[in-house]
Coordinates of C-alpha atoms in Angstrom, one line a residue:
M1015 CA -0.5 -36.2 37.7
D1016 CA -1.6 -39.8 37.3
I1017 CA -4.8 -41.1 36.2
C1018 CA -6.3 -44.5 37.0
E1019 CA -6.6 -45.8 33.3
I1020 CA -5.5 -43.9 29.8
P1021 CA -7.5 -44.6 26.8
E1022 CA -5.7 -47.0 24.2
N1023 CA -5.5 -44.2 21.6
A1024 CA -3.6 -42.2 24.1
S1025 CA -0.9 -44.8 24.6
K1026 CA 1.7 -42.4 22.7
C1027 CA 1.6 -40.4 25.7
S1028 CA 4.4 -40.6 28.1
G1029 CA 3.2 -42.1 31.4
N1030 CA -0.1 -41.8 32.8
T1031 CA -0.6 -38.4 32.8
M1032 CA -3.5 -35.8 32.1
E1033 CA -1.7 -34.4 29.2
C1034 CA -2.9 -37.4 27.3
F1035 CA -6.5 -35.5 27.5
M1036 CA -5.1 -32.2 26.2
V1037 CA -6.1 -32.9 22.6
L1038 CA -5.3 -29.4 21.1
S1039 CA -1.8 -29.9 19.7
T1040 CA -1.4 -26.4 18.1
Q1041 CA -1.2 -22.9 19.0
A1042 CA -4.0 -21.8 16.6
Q1043 CA -6.3 -24.5 17.9
K1044 CA -5.8 -23.0 21.6
I1045 CA -6.2 -19.6 20.2
S1046 CA -9.5 -20.5 18.2
I1047 CA -10.8 -22.2 21.6
A1048 CA -10.0 -19.3 23.8
T1049 CA -11.7 -17.1 21.5
L1050 CA -14.8 -18.9 21.2
C1051 CA -15.0 -19.5 24.8
G1052 CA -14.3 -15.8 25.7
I1053 CA -16.8 -14.3 23.2
F1054 CA -19.7 -17.0 24.0
G1055 CA -18.9 -17.0 27.7
T1056 CA -19.0 -13.1 27.9
L1057 CA -22.0 -12.6 26.0
C1058 CA -23.8 -15.4 28.0
I1059 CA -23.1 -13.9 31.0
F1060 CA -24.3 -10.3 30.0
E1061 CA -27.3 -11.4 28.3
N1062 CA -28.6 -13.8 30.8
S1063 CA -28.0 -11.4 33.6
L1064 CA -29.9 -8.8 31.7
V1065 CA -32.7 -11.3 31.4
L1066 CA -32.6 -11.8 35.1
Y1067 CA -32.6 -8.2 35.9
L1068 CA -35.7 -8.0 33.5
I1069 CA -37.6 -10.4 35.4
F1070 CA -36.9 -9.5 38.7
S1071 CA -37.0 -5.7 38.3
S1072 CA -41.0 -6.1 37.3
P1073 CA -43.6 -7.3 39.9
R1074 CA -45.4 -8.3 36.8
T1075 CA -43.1 -11.0 35.6
R1076 CA -41.3 -12.1 38.6
K1077 CA -44.5 -13.2 40.2
K1078 CA -45.3 -15.7 37.2
P1079 CA -44.2 -19.1 37.3
S1080 CA -43.3 -19.1 33.6
Y1081 CA -40.7 -16.4 34.4
L1082 CA -39.6 -18.4 37.4
F1083 CA -38.4 -21.3 35.3
I1084 CA -37.1 -18.9 32.9
S1085 CA -35.0 -17.4 35.5
S1086 CA -33.7 -20.7 36.5
L1087 CA -32.8 -21.1 33.1
A1088 CA -30.9 -17.7 32.8
L1089 CA -29.0 -18.5 36.3
A1090 CA -28.1 -22.0 35.0
D1091 CA -26.8 -20.7 31.9
I1092 CA -24.6 -18.1 34.0
L1093 CA -23.1 -20.7 36.1
A1094 CA -22.3 -22.9 33.3
S1095 CA -20.5 -20.3 31.3
I1096 CA -18.3 -19.2 34.5
I1097 CA -17.6 -22.8 35.5
F1098 CA -17.1 -24.2 31.9
V1099 CA -15.0 -21.5 30.4
C1100 CA -12.7 -21.2 33.5
S1101 CA -12.0 -24.9 33.9
F1102 CA -12.0 -25.6 29.8
V1103 CA -9.8 -23.0 29.0
N1104 CA -7.5 -23.6 32.0
F1105 CA -7.1 -27.2 30.9
H1106 CA -7.0 -27.4 27.3
V1107 CA -5.3 -23.6 26.5
F1108 CA -2.9 -23.2 29.6
N1109 CA -2.6 -26.9 30.2
G1110 CA -3.3 -26.6 33.8
T1111 CA -3.0 -29.8 35.6
G1112 CA -2.0 -28.6 39.0
F1113 CA -5.0 -29.7 40.8
S1114 CA -6.1 -33.0 42.3
K1115 CA -8.5 -35.6 41.4
E1116 CA -11.1 -34.3 43.7
A1117 CA -10.8 -30.7 42.4
F1118 CA -11.2 -31.7 38.8
L1119 CA -14.3 -34.0 39.5
L1120 CA -15.7 -30.8 41.5
Q1121 CA -15.3 -28.6 38.5
L1122 CA -16.9 -31.2 36.4
G1123 CA -19.6 -31.5 38.8
G1124 CA -20.2 -28.0 38.6
V1125 CA -20.4 -27.7 34.9
N1126 CA -22.8 -31.1 34.9
T1127 CA -25.1 -29.4 37.7
S1128 CA -25.2 -26.2 35.6
F1129 CA -25.9 -27.6 32.2
S1130 CA -28.3 -30.2 33.6
A1131 CA -30.3 -27.8 35.6
S1132 CA -30.6 -25.6 32.3
L1133 CA -32.0 -28.6 30.3
S1134 CA -34.2 -29.4 33.2
S1135 CA -35.6 -25.8 33.4
L1136 CA -36.5 -26.0 29.9
L1137 CA -38.5 -29.4 30.9
L1138 CA -40.2 -27.4 33.3
T1139 CA -40.7 -24.6 31.2
A1140 CA -42.1 -27.1 28.6
L1141 CA -44.7 -28.7 31.2
D1142 CA -45.8 -25.1 32.3
R1143 CA -46.7 -24.3 28.9
Y1144 CA -48.5 -27.6 28.5
L1145 CA -50.7 -27.0 31.4
S1146 CA -51.5 -23.2 30.2
I1147 CA -52.7 -24.5 26.8
V1148 CA -54.2 -27.7 27.5
R1149 CA -55.9 -26.8 30.9
P1150 CA -56.3 -22.9 30.8
S1151 CA -59.2 -22.5 33.1
E1152 CA -57.3 -24.7 35.9
Y1153 CA -53.8 -23.2 35.2
K1154 CA -53.6 -20.7 37.9
L1155 CA -54.6 -23.2 40.5
L1156 CA -52.3 -26.1 39.1
M1157 CA -49.1 -23.9 38.8
T1158 CA -48.9 -21.5 41.8
R1159 CA -45.6 -19.8 42.8
R1160 CA -45.2 -22.1 45.8
R1161 CA -45.3 -25.1 43.7
A1162 CA -42.9 -23.4 41.0
W1163 CA -40.3 -22.9 43.8
T1164 CA -40.7 -26.3 45.0
A1165 CA -40.2 -27.8 41.6
L1166 CA -37.1 -25.6 41.3
G1167 CA -35.6 -26.6 44.5
V1168 CA -36.1 -30.2 44.0
L1169 CA -34.6 -29.7 40.4
W1170 CA -31.1 -28.1 41.4
A1171 CA -31.2 -30.7 44.4
T1172 CA -31.3 -33.5 42.0
C1173 CA -28.8 -32.1 39.4
A1174 CA -26.4 -31.3 42.0
T1175 CA -26.5 -34.9 43.6
I1176 CA -26.3 -36.6 40.0
A1177 CA -23.5 -34.4 39.2
S1178 CA -21.7 -35.0 42.6
L1179 CA -21.5 -38.8 42.3
P1180 CA -18.1 -38.9 40.6
L1181 CA -16.8 -37.0 43.4
L1182 CA -18.7 -39.2 46.1
G1183 CA -17.0 -42.4 44.7
W1184 CA -18.4 -43.1 41.3
N1185 CA -15.3 -42.8 39.2
C1186 CA -13.0 -45.1 37.8
C1187 CA -10.1 -44.6 40.1
T1188 CA -12.4 -45.8 43.2
L1189 CA -14.0 -48.4 41.1
D1190 CA -10.8 -49.6 39.5
S1191 CA -12.9 -49.7 36.2
T1192 CA -12.5 -48.2 32.9
C1193 CA -12.1 -44.4 32.5
S1194 CA -13.8 -42.3 29.7
E1195 CA -11.6 -41.3 26.7
L1196 CA -13.2 -37.9 26.9
F1197 CA -13.1 -36.9 30.7
P1198 CA -10.2 -37.8 33.2
F1199 CA -11.5 -40.0 36.2
V1200 CA -14.9 -40.5 34.8
D1201 CA -16.3 -43.9 34.7
D1202 CA -17.7 -45.0 31.4
N1203 CA -20.7 -46.4 33.1
Y1204 CA -21.5 -43.1 34.8
L1205 CA -21.1 -41.2 31.5
S1206 CA -23.3 -43.7 29.8
S1207 CA -25.9 -43.1 32.5
W1208 CA -25.6 -39.3 32.1
V1209 CA -26.2 -39.4 28.5
C1210 CA -29.0 -41.5 28.9
L1211 CA -30.7 -39.3 31.5
T1212 CA -30.3 -36.3 29.0
L1213 CA -31.7 -38.0 26.1
V1214 CA -34.6 -38.9 28.5
L1215 CA -35.0 -35.2 29.3
L1216 CA -34.8 -34.0 25.9
G1217 CA -37.4 -37.0 24.7
C1218 CA -39.8 -35.5 27.5
I1219 CA -39.4 -32.0 26.3
V1220 CA -40.1 -32.9 22.6
Y1221 CA -43.1 -35.0 23.8
A1222 CA -44.4 -32.1 26.0
Y1223 CA -43.8 -29.4 22.9
A1224 CA -45.5 -31.8 20.6
H1225 CA -48.5 -31.6 22.7
V1226 CA -48.3 -27.9 23.0
L1227 CA -48.0 -27.2 19.1
C1228 CA -50.7 -29.2 18.6
R1229 CA -52.7 -27.1 21.0
A1230 CA -51.1 -24.2 19.5
R1231 CA -52.6 -24.9 16.1
Q1232 CA -55.9 -25.6 17.3
H1233 CA -56.0 -22.2 19.3
V1234 CA -55.0 -20.4 16.1
A1235 CA -57.4 -21.8 14.1
Y1236 CA -59.9 -21.1 16.8
M1237 CA -59.4 -17.6 17.3
E1238 CA -59.5 -17.0 13.4
Q1239 CA -63.0 -18.4 13.7
H1240 CA -64.4 -16.8 16.9
Q1241 CA -62.2 -13.7 17.3
A1242 CA -65.0 -11.4 17.5
Q1243 CA -66.7 -13.5 20.2
V1244 CA -63.8 -14.4 22.6
G1245 CA -62.4 -11.0 23.2
K1246 CA -59.7 -10.8 25.8
Q1247 CA -59.8 -14.6 26.1
S1248 CA -58.5 -14.5 22.5
T1249 CA -55.3 -12.2 23.5
R1250 CA -54.4 -14.4 26.1
M1251 CA -54.5 -17.4 23.9
R1252 CA -52.6 -15.6 21.4
M1253 CA -49.8 -14.7 24.2
D1254 CA -49.6 -18.1 25.2
V1255 CA -49.4 -19.4 21.7
M1256 CA -46.6 -16.9 21.1
L1257 CA -44.6 -17.8 23.9
A1258 CA -45.0 -21.6 23.1
K1259 CA -43.6 -20.8 19.6
T1260 CA -40.8 -18.9 21.4
L1261 CA -40.1 -21.8 23.6
V1262 CA -40.0 -24.3 20.9
M1263 CA -37.3 -22.2 19.2
V1264 CA -35.3 -22.5 22.3
L1265 CA -35.6 -26.2 21.9
A1266 CA -34.6 -26.5 18.6
V1267 CA -31.3 -24.3 19.2
L1268 CA -30.8 -26.6 22.3
V1269 CA -31.0 -29.9 20.0
L1270 CA -28.7 -28.4 17.3
C1271 CA -26.4 -27.4 19.9
W1272 CA -26.0 -30.4 22.1
S1273 CA -26.6 -33.3 19.5
P1274 CA -23.0 -33.1 18.3
V1275 CA -21.5 -33.4 21.8
L1276 CA -23.9 -36.0 22.9
V1277 CA -23.3 -38.1 19.6
L1278 CA -19.7 -38.3 20.3
M1279 CA -20.4 -39.2 23.9
I1280 CA -22.5 -42.3 23.0
Y1281 CA -19.8 -43.0 20.4
S1282 CA -17.1 -43.0 22.9
V1283 CA -18.7 -45.6 25.2
F1284 CA -19.1 -48.2 22.3
A1285 CA -16.0 -47.4 20.2
R1286 CA -12.3 -46.0 20.5
L1287 CA -12.3 -42.4 19.4
S1288 CA -9.3 -41.1 17.2
D1289 CA -7.4 -38.1 18.1
P1290 CA -9.1 -36.0 15.1
L1291 CA -12.7 -36.9 16.7
R1292 CA -11.4 -35.9 20.4
K1293 CA -10.5 -32.7 18.9
V1294 CA -13.8 -32.3 17.1
F1295 CA -15.3 -33.0 20.8
A1296 CA -13.5 -30.2 22.2
F1297 CA -14.7 -27.6 19.7
C1298 CA -18.1 -29.1 19.6
S1299 CA -18.2 -28.4 23.6
T1300 CA -18.3 -24.6 22.9
L1301 CA -21.6 -25.2 21.0
C1302 CA -23.2 -25.6 24.5
L1303 CA -22.2 -22.0 25.1
L1304 CA -23.6 -20.9 22.0
N1305 CA -27.0 -22.3 23.2
S1306 CA -26.8 -20.6 26.3
M1307 CA -25.8 -17.2 24.6
V1308 CA -28.8 -17.5 22.1
N1309 CA -31.6 -18.2 24.5
P1310 CA -31.7 -14.7 26.0
V1311 CA -31.7 -13.2 22.3
I1312 CA -34.8 -15.3 21.6
Y1313 CA -36.5 -14.2 24.8
A1314 CA -36.0 -10.5 24.0
L1315 CA -37.3 -10.8 20.5
R1316 CA -40.0 -13.1 21.2
S1317 CA -41.6 -12.1 24.6
K1318 CA -43.6 -9.1 24.5
E1319 CA -43.4 -8.4 28.4
L1320 CA -39.5 -8.8 28.3
N1321 CA -39.3 -6.8 25.4
S1322 CA -41.1 -3.7 26.7
S1323 CA -39.2 -4.0 29.9
L1324 CA -36.0 -4.0 27.7
R1325 CA -37.0 -1.0 25.9
R1326 CA -37.7 1.0 29.2
V1327 CA -34.4 -0.2 30.4
F1328 CA -32.6 1.0 27.2
S1329 CA -35.1 4.4 27.3
R1330 CA -33.8 5.1 30.9
F1331 CA -30.4 4.6 30.0
R1332 CA -30.6 6.8 27.0
R1333 CA -32.1 9.6 29.4
Q1334 CA -29.2 9.4 32.0
L1335 CA -26.7 9.4 29.3
K1336 CA -28.0 12.7 27.9
V1337 CA -28.2 14.3 31.3
S1338 CA -24.6 13.4 31.9
E1339 CA -23.6 14.8 28.5
E1340 CA -25.7 17.9 29.3
S1341 CA -24.4 18.4 32.7
P1342 CA -20.7 19.5 32.0
E1343 CA -22.1 22.0 29.6
A1344 CA -24.4 23.2 32.4
E1345 CA -21.7 23.3 34.9
S1346 CA -19.5 25.3 32.6
T1347 CA -22.1 27.9 32.0
H1348 CA -22.6 28.3 35.4
R1349 CA -19.2 28.6 36.1
S1350 CA -18.8 31.4 33.5
S1351 CA -21.6 33.3 34.9
M1352 CA -20.1 33.3 38.3
V1353 CA -16.6 34.6 36.8
E1354 CA -18.6 37.6 35.2
T1355 CA -20.4 38.4 38.4

């Protein structure tokens, strides 16, 4: 399939074909990518589905705006895992090129929408934690369920609109401009704009969490000095501080997993990438799945409400398993007594 403009370092490819973007040259590299995507993707889907179940199966958690934002994050990670693994493995491992420019840009738009929504959900979660700690007395009035659902609707609509711009015409074929070295049909200006937007989101998250951590330290010091007087308010503050620390851990994992990909994207805009660097980018892309896989583990370990819900689910599952194991014995005993009779 022809593309508009092939990168210079891919000039060794025969003709203007999408095979120039298939940088995995050996069978070992393809097996490695397929294995990483399979493991990370499967665990990500399972863990985030479990998080959604734990949140919406409890009337207490599904009514809280904080967990609505976490649900949005889990849903975005599930969609990103499914779309990314299917399209990435099909393209790089099975060398699938039997689709049009529109089909490829549609897949890429789905991946961008999901990952952008994941990052934006973290931003809303950071703002939610900021309000709950900085203005605790007004938090319930400021952050209502209706406002939370409205914010999530605007979030997903904005992410989908931005991700669909290449499909709507902002691509190097329609504009007859320079194509990206990393993605077929993608305009370099669009890629740089998307990277800038991602960096702005990361900067806002870091800024919000900087204030959250500052207030969290103040709350810890306050609770140590006035624990006997504050009573229930101290317990509530402690829960807010713990949740804030949990989300900071999520942010740290996010930055570590996304930094290599973003750095290579920025570098590709200003300089030509060698074939080894493009292979490195392919492997670093799987770190995005690793981030989506680690997030639910952090929730289960740090969130008391989700942790207790998870223990109840496991306890109920063990009881059902025990009953199912005992039922054949009971049935055989009943049958033997009937025969004797």
